Coordinates of C-alpha atoms in Angstrom, one line a residue:
Chain A
M13 CA -18.0 14.9 -14.6
E14 CA -17.5 11.2 -14.6
L15 CA -14.7 10.2 -17.3
Y16 CA -14.5 6.7 -18.6
F17 CA -12.3 5.5 -21.1
T18 CA -11.7 3.3 -23.9
N19 CA -8.4 2.6 -26.2
S20 CA -8.1 4.6 -29.5
E21 CA -8.2 1.6 -31.3
N22 CA -12.1 1.1 -30.3
I23 CA -13.0 4.6 -31.5
A24 CA -14.4 4.7 -35.1
E25 CA -15.5 8.0 -36.6
T26 CA -18.9 7.9 -35.1
E27 CA -19.0 4.9 -33.0
A28 CA -16.9 3.6 -29.7
E29 CA -16.7 0.3 -28.2
F30 CA -15.6 -0.5 -24.4
D31 CA -14.0 -3.4 -23.2
S32 CA -15.3 -5.7 -20.7
F33 CA -13.9 -4.4 -17.6
E34 CA -15.0 -0.6 -18.5
S35 CA -18.5 -1.9 -20.0
R36 CA -19.0 -3.6 -16.8
H37 CA -17.9 -0.7 -14.6
I38 CA -20.6 1.6 -16.6
L39 CA -23.2 -0.5 -16.6
K40 CA -23.1 -2.2 -13.2
T41 CA -21.2 0.1 -10.9
M42 CA -22.3 3.5 -12.5
R43 CA -26.1 2.0 -13.4
K44 CA -26.0 3.5 -16.9
K45 CA -28.5 2.5 -19.4
E46 CA -29.1 2.5 -23.2
G47 CA -29.5 6.1 -24.2
D48 CA -27.6 7.6 -21.2
S49 CA -24.9 10.3 -22.2
I50 CA -21.1 9.2 -20.7
H51 CA -18.1 11.6 -21.2
F52 CA -14.8 9.4 -22.0
T53 CA -11.1 9.8 -23.2
D54 CA -8.9 7.5 -25.5
G55 CA -6.0 8.7 -22.9
R56 CA -4.5 10.4 -26.1
G57 CA -5.8 14.1 -25.7
C58 CA -9.1 13.5 -26.5
L59 CA -12.5 14.1 -24.6
Y60 CA -15.6 12.9 -26.5
L61 CA -19.3 12.9 -25.3
G62 CA -21.0 9.5 -26.3
R63 CA -24.8 8.1 -26.0
I64 CA -25.4 4.4 -25.4
V65 CA -26.5 2.8 -28.1
A66 CA -26.0 -0.7 -27.3
T67 CA -24.9 -2.6 -23.8
K68 CA -24.4 -6.3 -24.9
P69 CA -22.1 -7.8 -25.4
L70 CA -20.0 -5.0 -24.9
L71 CA -21.1 -1.1 -24.5
K72 CA -21.5 0.6 -27.7
V73 CA -21.9 4.6 -28.1
Q74 CA -22.5 7.2 -30.7
H75 CA -20.2 9.6 -30.3
E76 CA -18.6 13.5 -30.9
L77 CA -15.4 14.9 -30.2
V78 CA -15.9 17.5 -27.5
K79 CA -12.0 18.4 -27.2
Q80 CA -8.7 17.5 -28.3
L81 CA -5.6 18.5 -26.6
H82 CA -2.0 18.1 -28.5
W83 CA -0.7 14.2 -28.8
P84 CA 1.9 13.4 -27.8
P85 CA 1.5 15.8 -24.4
P86 CA 3.5 19.3 -25.1
T87 CA 5.9 18.5 -22.1
L88 CA 6.7 15.4 -20.5
T89 CA 6.7 14.5 -16.6
I90 CA 8.4 11.5 -16.1
L91 CA 9.0 9.6 -13.1
G92 CA 11.9 6.6 -12.9
I93 CA 11.0 4.2 -10.4
G94 CA 13.2 1.6 -8.8
F95 CA 10.9 -1.6 -8.4
I96 CA 9.6 -1.8 -5.0
R97 CA 6.8 -4.2 -3.3
P98 CA 3.9 -4.3 -5.7
S99 CA 1.1 -3.2 -3.1
R100 CA 3.2 -0.2 -2.7
M101 CA 4.1 0.4 -6.4
D102 CA 0.5 0.2 -7.2
F103 CA -0.2 3.1 -5.0
L104 CA 2.7 4.8 -6.3
I105 CA 1.1 4.6 -9.6
E106 CA -2.4 5.8 -8.8
K107 CA -1.3 8.9 -7.0
T108 CA 1.1 10.0 -9.5
T109 CA -0.9 9.2 -12.0
E110 CA -3.3 11.7 -10.7
L111 CA -0.9 14.5 -10.2
G112 CA -0.1 14.0 -14.1
V113 CA 2.7 11.9 -14.5
N114 CA 2.6 10.7 -18.3
R115 CA 5.3 8.6 -18.7
F116 CA 7.0 5.8 -16.3
Y117 CA 10.3 3.9 -16.3
I118 CA 10.2 1.1 -13.8
F119 CA 13.8 -0.3 -13.7
S120 CA 15.7 -2.8 -12.1
S121 CA 19.2 -1.6 -10.0
H122 CA 21.7 -2.8 -7.5
F123 CA 19.3 -3.0 -4.7
T124 CA 16.4 -4.1 -6.4
T125 CA 14.6 -7.2 -4.9
Y126 CA 11.2 -7.5 -7.0
F127 CA 11.1 -7.7 -10.4
T128 CA 8.4 -8.5 -13.0
K129 CA 7.7 -7.7 -16.9
N130 CA 3.6 -7.4 -16.3
S131 CA 2.6 -3.7 -16.4
V132 CA -1.0 -4.8 -17.3
R133 CA -2.1 -4.4 -13.6
W134 CA -0.5 -0.6 -13.4
E135 CA -2.1 -0.1 -16.9
K136 CA -5.5 -0.8 -15.2
I137 CA -4.3 1.4 -12.3
A138 CA -3.1 4.3 -14.2
R139 CA -6.7 4.0 -16.0
Q140 CA -8.6 4.7 -13.1
A141 CA -6.5 7.0 -12.0
I142 CA -6.8 9.4 -15.0
K143 CA -10.6 9.1 -14.8
Q144 CA -10.7 9.9 -11.1
S145 CA -8.4 13.0 -12.0
N146 CA -10.2 13.9 -15.4
R147 CA -7.0 13.5 -17.4
L148 CA -7.1 12.9 -21.0
Y149 CA -3.4 11.7 -21.1
M150 CA -2.9 7.9 -19.9
P151 CA 0.6 7.5 -19.2
D152 CA 3.0 5.1 -20.8
I153 CA 4.6 2.4 -18.5
N154 CA 8.0 1.2 -19.6
I155 CA 9.8 -1.6 -17.9
S156 CA 13.3 -1.7 -17.7
A157 CA 15.9 -4.6 -16.5
D158 CA 19.0 -2.6 -17.3
Y159 CA 19.6 0.6 -15.4
K160 CA 22.5 1.7 -17.3
K161 CA 20.5 1.3 -20.8
F162 CA 17.9 3.3 -19.0
I163 CA 19.8 6.1 -18.3
N164 CA 21.3 6.6 -21.6
D165 CA 17.7 6.2 -23.1
I166 CA 16.5 9.2 -21.1
S167 CA 19.4 11.5 -21.2
S168 CA 18.0 13.7 -23.7
I169 CA 15.6 15.0 -21.5
Q170 CA 16.2 18.6 -20.5
Y171 CA 15.6 18.9 -17.1
K172 CA 16.6 15.8 -15.0
F173 CA 16.7 14.9 -11.2
I174 CA 17.7 12.2 -9.2
A175 CA 16.7 11.6 -5.6
E176 CA 19.5 11.5 -3.3
Q177 CA 19.1 11.8 0.2
A178 CA 22.9 12.8 0.9
A179 CA 22.5 15.4 -1.8
S180 CA 23.7 18.9 -0.9
K181 CA 21.1 20.3 -3.3
K182 CA 17.6 20.4 -1.8
V183 CA 14.3 20.3 -3.6
T184 CA 13.9 24.0 -2.5
D185 CA 17.0 25.2 -3.7
I186 CA 16.1 24.4 -7.6
L187 CA 12.3 25.6 -6.8
K188 CA 13.5 28.8 -5.8
K189 CA 15.6 29.4 -8.9
N190 CA 13.0 27.9 -11.2
L191 CA 9.8 29.5 -9.9
V192 CA 9.2 30.6 -13.4
N193 CA 7.2 28.2 -15.9
V194 CA 9.3 25.3 -16.9
E195 CA 7.8 24.6 -20.4
D196 CA 9.8 21.4 -21.0
N197 CA 10.3 17.5 -20.4
I198 CA 11.2 16.8 -16.9
V199 CA 12.3 13.4 -15.3
F200 CA 12.8 12.8 -11.7
I201 CA 14.5 9.3 -10.9
I202 CA 14.0 7.6 -7.5
G203 CA 15.6 4.3 -6.4
P204 CA 14.2 1.3 -5.2
E205 CA 14.2 0.7 -1.0
G206 CA 17.9 1.2 -0.4
G207 CA 18.4 3.8 -2.9
F208 CA 21.1 4.0 -5.6
D209 CA 24.9 2.6 -5.3
T210 CA 27.6 4.7 -6.1
N211 CA 28.0 3.6 -9.6
E212 CA 24.4 4.2 -10.3
L213 CA 24.7 7.5 -9.0
N214 CA 27.9 8.7 -10.6
L215 CA 26.3 7.1 -13.9
A216 CA 23.3 9.1 -13.7
Q217 CA 25.5 12.5 -12.3
K218 CA 27.7 12.2 -15.7
Q219 CA 24.5 12.1 -17.8
G220 CA 23.6 15.2 -16.5
F221 CA 21.0 14.2 -13.6
V222 CA 20.9 16.8 -10.8
P223 CA 21.0 14.9 -7.4
L224 CA 18.4 16.2 -5.3
S225 CA 17.5 15.7 -1.4
F226 CA 14.0 15.8 0.0
G227 CA 15.4 16.8 3.5
E228 CA 17.5 15.0 6.1
H229 CA 14.5 12.3 6.4
R230 CA 14.8 9.2 5.0
L231 CA 11.7 8.6 2.7
R232 CA 10.4 5.4 1.3
T233 CA 10.4 5.5 -2.3
E234 CA 6.7 5.8 -2.9
T235 CA 6.5 8.7 -0.6
A236 CA 9.7 10.3 -2.5
A237 CA 7.8 9.4 -6.1
I238 CA 4.3 11.1 -4.9
S239 CA 6.5 14.2 -3.5
A240 CA 8.7 14.3 -6.8
A241 CA 5.5 14.0 -8.9
F242 CA 3.9 17.1 -7.0
Y243 CA 7.1 18.8 -7.4
I244 CA 7.3 18.8 -11.0
N245 CA 3.8 20.3 -10.9
L246 CA 4.9 23.2 -9.0
L247 CA 8.1 23.6 -11.5
K248 CA 5.7 23.6 -14.3
N249 CA 3.3 26.2 -12.9
Chain B
M9 CA 20.5 4.1 11.5
E10 CA 17.7 1.6 12.6
L11 CA 15.5 3.6 14.9
Y12 CA 12.7 1.8 17.6
F13 CA 10.3 3.2 19.7
T14 CA 8.9 3.0 23.2
N15 CA 6.5 5.2 25.0
S16 CA 8.1 7.7 27.2
E17 CA 6.4 6.2 30.6
N18 CA 8.3 3.0 29.7
I19 CA 11.7 5.0 29.9
A20 CA 13.4 5.2 33.3
E21 CA 16.4 6.8 34.3
T22 CA 18.8 4.2 33.0
E23 CA 16.4 1.2 32.0
A24 CA 14.0 1.3 29.6
E25 CA 11.1 -1.3 28.5
F26 CA 9.4 -1.9 25.0
D27 CA 5.7 -3.3 24.4
S28 CA 5.2 -6.5 23.2
F29 CA 4.6 -5.4 19.5
E30 CA 8.2 -3.5 19.5
S31 CA 10.1 -6.3 21.2
R32 CA 8.7 -8.8 18.9
H33 CA 9.8 -6.5 15.9
I34 CA 13.2 -6.0 17.4
L35 CA 14.0 -9.4 18.4
K36 CA 12.3 -12.0 15.5
T37 CA 12.3 -9.4 12.8
M38 CA 15.4 -7.9 13.4
R39 CA 17.3 -10.4 15.2
K40 CA 18.5 -8.4 18.1
K41 CA 20.1 -10.3 20.7
E42 CA 20.9 -9.7 24.5
G43 CA 24.3 -7.5 24.4
D44 CA 23.3 -5.8 21.3
S45 CA 22.9 -2.0 20.9
I46 CA 20.1 -0.3 19.6
H47 CA 18.7 3.3 19.0
F48 CA 15.2 4.1 20.0
T49 CA 12.9 7.5 20.4
D50 CA 10.3 8.1 22.9
G51 CA 8.7 10.2 20.2
R52 CA 9.0 13.3 22.1
G53 CA 12.3 14.6 20.7
C54 CA 14.8 12.3 22.2
L55 CA 17.3 10.1 20.6
Y56 CA 18.6 7.1 23.2
L57 CA 21.2 4.5 22.5
G58 CA 20.6 1.2 24.7
R59 CA 22.1 -2.2 25.0
I60 CA 19.8 -5.0 25.5
V61 CA 19.9 -6.4 29.3
A62 CA 16.8 -8.7 29.0
T63 CA 14.7 -10.2 26.2
K64 CA 12.1 -11.7 28.5
P65 CA 9.0 -11.3 28.7
L66 CA 9.6 -7.9 27.3
L67 CA 12.7 -6.3 25.9
K68 CA 14.9 -4.3 28.3
V69 CA 17.8 -1.9 27.8
Q70 CA 20.1 0.2 29.6
H71 CA 20.6 3.2 28.0
E72 CA 21.6 6.9 27.7
L73 CA 20.5 10.0 25.9
V74 CA 22.2 10.7 22.7
K75 CA 19.9 13.5 21.5
Q76 CA 17.0 15.8 22.6
L77 CA 15.3 18.0 20.4
H78 CA 12.5 20.5 21.8
W79 CA 9.5 19.3 23.1
P80 CA 6.6 20.0 22.2
P81 CA 8.1 20.4 18.6
P82 CA 8.9 24.1 18.0
T83 CA 6.3 24.4 15.0
L84 CA 3.4 22.0 14.3
T85 CA 2.7 20.8 10.7
I86 CA -1.3 19.8 11.1
L87 CA -3.0 17.9 8.5
G88 CA -6.8 18.0 9.1
I89 CA -8.2 15.3 7.1
G90 CA -12.2 14.4 6.4
F91 CA -12.6 10.5 6.8
I92 CA -11.8 8.3 4.0
R93 CA -12.0 4.5 3.8
P94 CA -9.6 2.9 6.0
S95 CA -6.9 1.4 3.2
R96 CA -6.6 4.8 1.9
M97 CA -6.6 6.5 5.4
D98 CA -3.7 3.8 6.7
F99 CA -1.4 5.0 3.6
L100 CA -2.1 8.5 4.4
I101 CA -1.2 8.5 7.7
E102 CA 1.9 6.7 7.0
K103 CA 3.2 8.8 4.1
T104 CA 2.2 12.2 5.8
T105 CA 3.8 11.0 9.0
E106 CA 7.2 10.4 7.1
L107 CA 6.9 13.8 5.5
G108 CA 7.0 15.5 9.0
V109 CA 3.3 15.9 10.1
N110 CA 3.5 16.0 13.9
R111 CA -0.4 16.8 14.6
F112 CA -3.6 15.1 12.8
Y113 CA -7.3 16.0 13.2
I114 CA -9.3 13.3 11.3
F115 CA -12.9 14.8 11.0
S116 CA -16.6 14.1 10.1
S117 CA -18.2 16.4 7.8
H118 CA -20.9 16.6 5.4
F119 CA -19.5 14.2 2.4
T120 CA -18.4 11.9 5.3
T121 CA -19.3 8.0 4.8
Y122 CA -17.0 6.4 7.2
F123 CA -16.3 7.2 10.8
T124 CA -14.5 5.6 13.7
K125 CA -13.2 7.0 17.0
N126 CA -10.5 4.2 17.1
S127 CA -7.2 5.9 16.4
V128 CA -5.2 2.8 17.8
R129 CA -4.6 1.5 14.3
W130 CA -3.2 4.7 12.9
E131 CA -1.1 5.5 15.9
K132 CA 0.6 2.4 15.0
I133 CA 1.2 3.1 11.5
A134 CA 2.7 6.5 12.8
R135 CA 4.8 4.8 15.1
Q136 CA 6.2 2.5 12.0
A137 CA 6.4 5.8 9.9
I138 CA 8.3 7.8 12.4
K139 CA 10.9 4.8 12.6
Q140 CA 11.4 4.5 8.7
S141 CA 12.2 8.2 8.4
N142 CA 14.4 8.5 11.4
R143 CA 12.2 11.1 13.3
L144 CA 11.9 11.7 17.0
Y145 CA 8.2 13.2 17.3
M146 CA 5.5 10.8 17.1
P147 CA 2.2 12.8 15.3
D148 CA -0.9 12.8 17.9
I149 CA -4.1 11.8 16.4
N150 CA -7.4 13.6 17.0
I151 CA -10.5 12.5 15.7
S152 CA -13.2 15.1 15.9
A153 CA -17.3 14.0 15.1
D154 CA -17.6 18.0 14.9
Y155 CA -16.7 20.0 12.0
K156 CA -17.5 23.2 13.5
K157 CA -15.9 22.6 16.5
F158 CA -12.5 21.3 15.1
I159 CA -12.5 24.6 12.5
N160 CA -12.7 26.7 15.9
D161 CA -10.2 24.7 18.2
I162 CA -7.4 25.2 15.2
S163 CA -8.3 28.8 14.3
S164 CA -5.4 30.2 16.7
I165 CA -2.7 28.5 14.2
Q166 CA -1.0 31.1 12.1
Y167 CA -1.1 29.9 8.6
K168 CA -4.1 28.2 7.7
F169 CA -5.0 26.5 4.2
I170 CA -8.2 24.5 3.3
A171 CA -8.0 22.4 0.0
E172 CA -10.6 23.5 -2.7
Q173 CA -10.4 22.8 -6.3
A174 CA -12.2 25.6 -7.6
A175 CA -10.2 28.0 -5.6
S176 CA -8.8 31.2 -7.5
K177 CA -5.3 31.0 -5.7
K178 CA -2.9 28.0 -6.3
V179 CA -0.3 26.6 -4.3
T180 CA 2.1 28.1 -6.4
D181 CA 0.6 31.5 -5.7
I182 CA 1.6 30.9 -2.1
L183 CA 5.0 29.3 -2.4
K184 CA 6.0 32.3 -4.7
K185 CA 5.2 34.7 -2.1
N186 CA 6.7 32.7 0.8
L187 CA 9.8 30.9 -0.2
V188 CA 11.3 32.2 3.0
N189 CA 11.7 30.1 5.8
V190 CA 8.3 30.1 7.7
E191 CA 8.8 29.5 11.1
D192 CA 5.2 28.9 12.5
N193 CA 2.7 26.6 12.8
I194 CA 1.1 25.5 9.7
V195 CA -2.3 23.7 9.0
F196 CA -3.7 22.5 5.8
I197 CA -7.3 21.0 5.8
I198 CA -8.4 18.5 3.2
G199 CA -12.1 17.5 3.1
P200 CA -13.3 13.7 2.4
E201 CA -13.8 12.3 -0.8
G202 CA -16.7 14.7 -2.3
G203 CA -14.9 17.7 -0.4
F204 CA -16.4 20.3 1.7
D205 CA -19.8 21.8 1.1
T206 CA -20.3 25.6 0.7
N207 CA -21.1 26.2 4.8
E208 CA -18.2 24.4 5.7
L209 CA -16.0 26.3 3.4
N210 CA -17.4 29.4 4.2
L211 CA -16.8 28.6 7.8
A212 CA -13.2 28.0 7.3
Q213 CA -12.9 31.1 5.6
K214 CA -14.3 33.3 8.3
Q215 CA -11.8 31.5 10.7
G216 CA -9.0 32.5 8.0
F217 CA -8.5 29.6 6.4
V218 CA -7.2 30.6 2.7
P219 CA -8.7 28.2 -0.1
L220 CA -5.7 26.7 -2.2
S221 CA -6.0 24.6 -5.4
F222 CA -4.0 21.9 -5.8
G223 CA -4.7 22.6 -10.1
E224 CA -7.5 21.9 -12.2
H225 CA -7.6 18.2 -11.6
R226 CA -9.7 16.6 -9.3
L227 CA -7.2 14.8 -6.4
R228 CA -8.0 12.0 -4.0
T229 CA -8.2 13.3 -0.6
E230 CA -4.9 11.2 0.3
T231 CA -3.1 12.5 -2.9
A232 CA -3.8 15.9 -1.7
A233 CA -2.9 15.1 1.9
I234 CA 0.5 13.9 0.7
S235 CA 1.2 16.9 -1.4
A236 CA 0.0 19.1 1.1
A237 CA 2.3 17.4 3.5
F238 CA 5.2 18.0 1.1
Y239 CA 4.3 21.6 0.4
I240 CA 4.3 22.5 4.2
N241 CA 7.6 20.8 4.1
L242 CA 8.7 23.5 1.2
L243 CA 7.2 26.3 3.0
K244 CA 9.1 25.7 6.2
N245 CA 12.6 25.4 4.4

């Protein structure tokens, strides 16, 4: 199934419109025409089947609702990521969204060397990734310049892990204990290149984050993040 | 520890030389000078400590052996990958080498749209990745235009998995059974975009490959490959 996306505010009861980015993709790249049927999601758990009724100025469809998952998502899969180089961050967002992350916190911390408040690019990448992986939840992307505030904000999440190469616990230790279906929110936070400083690590531990090691070998932030996203999948299944 | 690399043929008993790529990296980027000490590996399990004794035309060190792991690696972590777009393949090689893959087979199959016999670029990427993750094993990269021959060539590997979205077994099923340390060679093969055709899947199953699903959601080849590499780590730990 090819899946397309439009924001929920563009979806009325029987008609929906697509933005210029998506209209161009559907019409030019995928060569859809008036009368053709397409599947699309609002990224909030709804799957629609629509028939194209207009192509200019924007693509418009008449639609019916095919499937509706619970909104908000029943459990959260959260990644907290220290800012890294944009090209690597792009890849991280794409891969981890495919793997089912439905909330991001991108934070600035001691060893951060890059920072932007602009998440538009990542939202586009996430949109492509949910279409690719046939997911009906669009992740929301939060940007936080304040590590301390970010840690406090997410401290109520049930399962909290922080990546730390020197940690005595390994990812397999938790997995061996928890290979039952975890039906709760899980957050994994991963530092920028250079990791966390001691204060940051202590602060997270005080808030209940469990330091976990991916093994003795140093991983880049995006490699650890993709591994963490897949790891959360394993914990939840 | 910063780690550098030179081929074993450039390492004599007490002196070693670095190629122009690595010499430039060590001298220009890392600003090392005559007299400085550096760690380097031959990618075959040896870690050396050297002192720079010459910088022109190529960097030369006097060295001693610090650590020697078994060569060849005691167990193989193998990925078989259907060719994908070069930019995505670059990322795949980098991430999975960080995660400990020590042998690649990159194959052409029914749904392959891109093909090259040139592995030089990927060897450079793998070299950077072993340095990044402080690994002493350089993966070897094999390119196979013949899927059938490739499958036969690796059929003697003990644990064999093939990624198949529709498979009834999930990665977690195997993990639940095998959360003991698997001390044997493991291979995971992943198709190009579009996956495997029925004949290819049947051929692999006949040779003992177990079809495994990463879940109901479609993953891109490189996302499945990175997940597979992390998964093998979990099976081995």
